[in-house]
């Protein structure tokens, strides 16, 4: 089996990748929770030791502080955990990769954009983050882009997996909400680009297999409003609910935290080079348990 350095392999996205590719890769995961080798990516010495120990040629860097509201409460605080994990952690990964000549695959987010574009975002669009989580992920992208080692950035949005996970994804939150009768009215004027994690794992594997470098949008390439998405889930899962309609603009008037109105991204650049076909969102939803 091929050795693969990873971070964040116990998270929502990483744990599905680990499950699907357990027979392909021998994972060398850097994790605080590791029983034998607990590793904090904010500590360079710990990262470098693990990189030196590994024969892996690639590093899949998924670890991040992903609580957007929690990050917003730390705005401009470079000592806060969001900046430390997302920016300093990524700096450490890059420095160690440069020192050991490894290819870094950094997983980023559509939240680097301000959400004001009416069409799908492309890789040519200029990031302009409007809240601290997006800002820290953007600053990390800038670190990656300057790296003196091979690098790939994969931006995703609202990842969901076929199975239920301890950190509840968008699709399972909607299913749970419908079943409990507690689903809020869904915005008809907020748009996003769902990412089917089971497919995204195959994208990571493709990048490793082909040594592809550069910046790519790695969602399933579609744009959905929250309302249409919930209606589709309700229909495909035969849940028989009536989905209420909500208004993002009304919500924003009472929300202190900024929200991106649109984070849907075109995946055309990536889809053109992949050697497999990404599922449509309807196909992906039909696989959700
Ligand atoms: N979820 C989303 O909606 C979304 C959207 C767009 C992009 N992304 C990006 O996709 C990636 C994966 O997201 P996710 O939702 O799978 O994240 P997640 O479930 O929150 O998992 C984050 C992982 O990072 C690890 N981690 C945090 N601090 C660390 C540290 N100091 N040292 C080592 N490991 C540390 C955590 O380890 P422990 O488990 O030990 O705490 C956890 O495994 C992230 O880069 C995120 O920015 C996510």
XYZ file of N, CA, C and O and ligand atoms in Angstrom, residues 7-15 30-33 39-42 61-67 81 85-86 106-110 133 137 155-159 165-167 170, ligand 1:
220
model
N -3.918 15.132 7.335
C -4.377 15.799 8.558
C -5.900 15.804 8.485
O -6.462 15.778 7.391
N -6.551 15.823 9.635
C -8.015 15.934 9.654
C -8.752 14.686 9.219
O -9.911 14.755 8.804
N -8.113 13.528 9.339
C -8.720 12.286 8.840
C -9.867 11.778 9.727
O -10.576 10.860 9.338
N -10.037 12.376 10.910
C -11.169 11.974 11.751
C -12.374 12.890 11.582
O -13.389 12.718 12.252
N -12.254 13.880 10.692
C -13.339 14.841 10.510
C -14.412 14.345 9.557
O -14.351 13.214 9.053
N -15.372 15.211 9.296
C -16.517 14.882 8.429
C -16.074 14.425 7.036
O -16.545 13.405 6.529
N -15.175 15.156 6.437
C -14.727 14.831 5.077
C -13.683 13.713 5.119
O -13.785 12.706 4.409
N -12.679 13.881 5.973
C -11.544 12.960 5.996
C -11.912 11.547 6.370
O -11.363 10.587 5.817
N -12.860 11.377 7.290
C -13.160 10.018 7.758
C -13.852 9.198 6.671
O -13.707 7.979 6.616
N -1.795 12.999 11.001
C -1.342 13.889 12.086
C -2.580 14.354 12.834
O -3.380 15.123 12.287
N -2.746 13.890 14.052
C -3.975 14.210 14.783
C -3.714 14.358 16.272
O -2.975 13.573 16.860
N -4.371 15.350 16.842
C -4.273 15.582 18.288
C -4.726 14.364 19.074
O -4.202 14.051 20.139
N -5.733 13.642 18.516
C -6.353 12.519 19.221
C -5.589 11.204 19.082
O -5.999 10.205 19.649
N -0.404 14.637 17.548
C 0.290 15.668 16.787
C -0.592 16.895 16.630
O -1.731 16.792 16.175
N -0.051 18.035 17.019
C -0.759 19.306 16.906
C -0.137 20.061 15.731
O 1.046 20.400 15.772
N -0.925 20.330 14.694
C -0.332 20.952 13.499
C 0.115 22.393 13.750
O 0.816 22.968 12.929
N -0.284 22.974 14.890
C 0.199 24.332 15.191
C 1.624 24.308 15.753
O 2.208 25.349 15.990
N -4.096 17.762 3.298
C -4.254 18.626 4.485
C -5.715 19.079 4.629
O -6.170 20.016 3.984
N -6.426 18.351 5.497
C -7.845 18.621 5.733
C -8.108 19.299 7.074
O -9.165 19.898 7.268
N -7.176 19.188 8.011
C -7.435 19.688 9.373
C -7.693 21.185 9.345
O -7.009 21.945 8.660
N -8.698 21.599 10.082
C -9.022 23.021 10.159
C -9.913 23.261 11.367
O -10.517 22.330 11.906
N -9.976 24.519 11.769
C -10.994 24.956 12.726
C -12.186 25.355 11.859
O -12.109 26.330 11.104
N -13.281 24.581 11.918
C -14.353 24.729 10.925
C -15.646 25.342 11.484
O -16.641 25.417 10.775
N -15.624 25.774 12.741
C -16.814 26.387 13.332
C -16.859 27.864 12.894
O -16.129 28.700 13.429
N -7.778 30.263 18.144
C -7.577 28.905 17.629
C -7.859 28.829 16.121
O -7.199 28.066 15.390
N -4.871 27.306 13.941
C -4.996 26.025 13.224
C -4.987 26.260 11.706
O -4.258 25.605 10.970
N -5.794 27.225 11.253
C -5.991 27.361 9.805
C -4.803 28.008 9.104
O -4.432 27.583 8.008
N -4.194 20.874 -0.381
C -4.860 21.656 0.664
C -6.358 21.785 0.354
O -6.730 22.221 -0.738
N -7.191 21.433 1.314
C -8.636 21.516 1.110
C -9.149 22.856 1.642
O -8.988 23.168 2.826
N -9.719 23.636 0.736
C -10.198 24.970 1.098
C -11.709 25.071 0.883
O -12.395 24.049 0.735
N -12.191 26.288 0.862
C -13.635 26.513 0.943
C -14.109 27.626 0.011
O -13.343 28.553 -0.295
N -15.374 27.553 -0.372
C -15.999 28.618 -1.164
C -16.165 29.898 -0.336
O -16.471 30.956 -0.884
N -13.535 32.965 9.394
C -13.207 31.600 8.936
C -12.740 31.657 7.485
O -11.679 31.123 7.132
N -8.954 30.786 5.974
C -8.756 29.782 4.915
C -8.130 30.447 3.687
O -7.308 29.844 2.996
N -11.090 23.567 -3.559
C -12.140 24.272 -2.811
C -13.439 23.483 -2.874
O -13.855 23.052 -3.959
N -14.071 23.312 -1.714
C -15.368 22.621 -1.666
C -16.385 23.502 -0.952
O -16.037 24.556 -0.401
N -17.652 23.077 -0.967
C -18.727 23.845 -0.341
C -19.748 22.852 0.216
O -20.104 21.873 -0.456
N -20.223 23.094 1.428
C -21.285 22.283 2.047
C -21.171 20.779 1.752
O -22.040 20.196 1.084
N -20.108 20.140 2.253
C -19.934 18.709 1.983
C -21.000 17.851 2.676
O -21.389 18.132 3.806
N -22.876 10.952 10.012
C -21.624 11.062 10.760
C -21.894 11.879 12.019
O -22.870 12.623 12.091
N -20.972 11.770 13.003
C -21.198 12.480 14.286
C -21.359 13.995 14.093
O -22.175 14.618 14.759
N -20.547 14.582 13.180
C -20.781 15.992 12.816
C -21.798 15.969 11.675
O -21.499 15.487 10.592
N -25.179 18.927 5.991
C -26.386 19.659 5.557
C -27.547 18.722 5.229
O -28.686 18.993 5.620
N -17.561 21.135 6.655
C -17.763 22.109 5.767
O -18.883 22.636 5.640
C -16.632 22.559 4.856
C -16.924 23.401 3.774
C -15.893 23.813 2.938
C -14.588 23.433 3.204
N -14.312 22.639 4.286
C -12.921 22.286 4.554
O -12.787 20.889 4.461
C -11.818 20.433 5.411
C -12.419 19.311 6.248
O -13.557 19.824 6.918
P -14.411 18.908 7.919
O -15.784 19.443 7.922
O -14.162 17.473 7.638
O -13.717 19.292 9.297
P -14.025 18.753 10.768
O -15.044 17.660 10.720
O -14.285 19.930 11.634
O -12.632 18.094 11.166
C -11.508 18.904 11.339
C -10.342 18.033 11.686
O -9.212 18.867 11.980
C -8.530 18.327 13.085
N -7.776 19.348 13.815
C -8.255 20.507 14.322
N -7.268 21.170 14.959
C -6.133 20.417 14.826
C -4.791 20.556 15.255
N -4.381 21.637 15.945
N -3.898 19.583 14.949
C -4.276 18.481 14.262
N -5.543 18.290 13.823
C -6.453 19.245 14.106
C -9.627 17.733 13.940
O -9.065 16.792 14.798
P -9.915 16.197 16.052
O -10.968 15.350 15.422
O -8.914 15.432 16.806
O -10.470 17.394 16.759
C -10.557 17.126 12.895
O -10.147 15.815 12.549
C -11.396 21.653 6.216
O -10.163 22.127 5.728
C -12.492 22.657 5.956
O -12.025 23.981 6.047
C -15.301 22.173 5.104
